[in-house]
Amino acid sequence: MDEILHLTLLYDFYGELLTEKQKQVFAMHYQEDLSFSEIAEELSISRQAVRDQLKRTEGILMDYEQKLGLVEKFQSQKKSVRKMLDLLESLETEGLFEHRIRQMETIKQIAAEILA
């Protein structure tokens, strides 16, 4: 997964656990696409302080994911739901009764895994 996309997803899940300053610097860089220099000027801090704050914030977000695994679980569930939808769509086109029974059993199994 693209690193920026991954960090943004981590921020979506864990952003509220950050300090206001961490949220501000992260949002300015990744959401508003400001450079370190632009952020430094806006916040009246050094460019190096911006870089340090951003790296620290990225580390914190990755640490939350390592401990809690919410993003990984979300992505896994999304993949499972996609598989269920694909099976349901093929049920509409396949005519063999035995094939439909196998697909429905697979859908039930996937749903049970998601709910576990």
PDB file of C-alpha atoms in Angstrom, residues 30-85:
ATOM      1  CA  TYR A  30      -0.667  15.201   4.474  1.00  0.00           C
ATOM      2  CA  GLN A  31      -4.093  16.731   3.984  1.00  0.00           C
ATOM      3  CA  GLU A  32      -3.245  20.292   2.947  1.00  0.00           C
ATOM      4  CA  ASP A  33      -0.035  19.197   1.167  1.00  0.00           C
ATOM      5  CA  LEU A  34       2.102  21.927   2.744  1.00  0.00           C
ATOM      6  CA  SER A  35       5.886  21.619   2.751  1.00  0.00           C
ATOM      7  CA  PHE A  36       7.932  21.550   5.953  1.00  0.00           C
ATOM      8  CA  SER A  37       8.991  25.132   5.271  1.00  0.00           C
ATOM      9  CA  GLU A  38       5.406  26.315   4.797  1.00  0.00           C
ATOM     10  CA  ILE A  39       4.296  24.601   8.002  1.00  0.00           C
ATOM     11  CA  ALA A  40       7.280  26.016   9.889  1.00  0.00           C
ATOM     12  CA  GLU A  41       6.427  29.520   8.752  1.00  0.00           C
ATOM     13  CA  GLU A  42       2.744  29.104   9.593  1.00  0.00           C
ATOM     14  CA  LEU A  43       3.469  27.770  13.103  1.00  0.00           C
ATOM     15  CA  SER A  44       6.536  29.948  13.763  1.00  0.00           C
ATOM     16  CA  ILE A  45       8.787  26.964  14.411  1.00  0.00           C
ATOM     17  CA  SER A  46      11.847  25.605  12.632  1.00  0.00           C
ATOM     18  CA  ARG A  47      11.673  23.348   9.624  1.00  0.00           C
ATOM     19  CA  GLN A  48      13.541  20.717  11.646  1.00  0.00           C
ATOM     20  CA  ALA A  49      10.919  20.927  14.415  1.00  0.00           C
ATOM     21  CA  VAL A  50       8.218  20.258  11.822  1.00  0.00           C
ATOM     22  CA  ARG A  51      10.119  17.257  10.481  1.00  0.00           C
ATOM     23  CA  ASP A  52      10.714  15.882  13.988  1.00  0.00           C
ATOM     24  CA  GLN A  53       7.073  16.354  14.975  1.00  0.00           C
ATOM     25  CA  LEU A  54       5.865  14.655  11.809  1.00  0.00           C
ATOM     26  CA  LYS A  55       8.226  11.684  12.182  1.00  0.00           C
ATOM     27  CA  ARG A  56       7.256  11.297  15.851  1.00  0.00           C
ATOM     28  CA  THR A  57       3.559  11.421  14.931  1.00  0.00           C
ATOM     29  CA  GLU A  58       4.011   8.836  12.172  1.00  0.00           C
ATOM     30  CA  GLY A  59       5.788   6.565  14.661  1.00  0.00           C
ATOM     31  CA  ILE A  60       2.991   6.970  17.186  1.00  0.00           C
ATOM     32  CA  LEU A  61       0.350   6.085  14.577  1.00  0.00           C
ATOM     33  CA  MET A  62       2.304   2.998  13.490  1.00  0.00           C
ATOM     34  CA  ASP A  63       2.752   1.985  17.121  1.00  0.00           C
ATOM     35  CA  TYR A  64      -1.012   2.212  17.726  1.00  0.00           C
ATOM     36  CA  GLU A  65      -1.604  -0.015  14.708  1.00  0.00           C
ATOM     37  CA  GLN A  66       1.012  -2.512  15.830  1.00  0.00           C
ATOM     38  CA  LYS A  67      -0.657  -2.764  19.250  1.00  0.00           C
ATOM     39  CA  LEU A  68      -4.328  -2.540  18.226  1.00  0.00           C
ATOM     40  CA  GLY A  69      -4.402  -3.742  14.614  1.00  0.00           C
ATOM     41  CA  LEU A  70      -7.635  -1.931  13.756  1.00  0.00           C
ATOM     42  CA  VAL A  71      -6.595  -0.921  10.231  1.00  0.00           C
ATOM     43  CA  GLU A  72      -5.425  -4.431   9.392  1.00  0.00           C
ATOM     44  CA  LYS A  73      -8.681  -5.894  10.697  1.00  0.00           C
ATOM     45  CA  PHE A  74     -10.705  -3.309   8.745  1.00  0.00           C
ATOM     46  CA  GLN A  75      -8.869  -4.115   5.510  1.00  0.00           C
ATOM     47  CA  SER A  76      -9.295  -7.847   6.063  1.00  0.00           C
ATOM     48  CA  GLN A  77     -13.019  -7.447   6.664  1.00  0.00           C
ATOM     49  CA  LYS A  78     -13.351  -5.250   3.589  1.00  0.00           C
ATOM     50  CA  LYS A  79     -11.646  -7.945   1.508  1.00  0.00           C
ATOM     51  CA  SER A  80     -13.987 -10.595   2.947  1.00  0.00           C
ATOM     52  CA  VAL A  81     -17.079  -8.540   2.178  1.00  0.00           C
ATOM     53  CA  ARG A  82     -15.806  -8.029  -1.386  1.00  0.00           C
ATOM     54  CA  LYS A  83     -15.443 -11.816  -1.724  1.00  0.00           C
ATOM     55  CA  MET A  84     -18.985 -12.326  -0.414  1.00  0.00           C
ATOM     56  CA  LEU A  85     -20.338  -9.803  -2.924  1.00  0.00           C
TER      57      LEU A  85
END
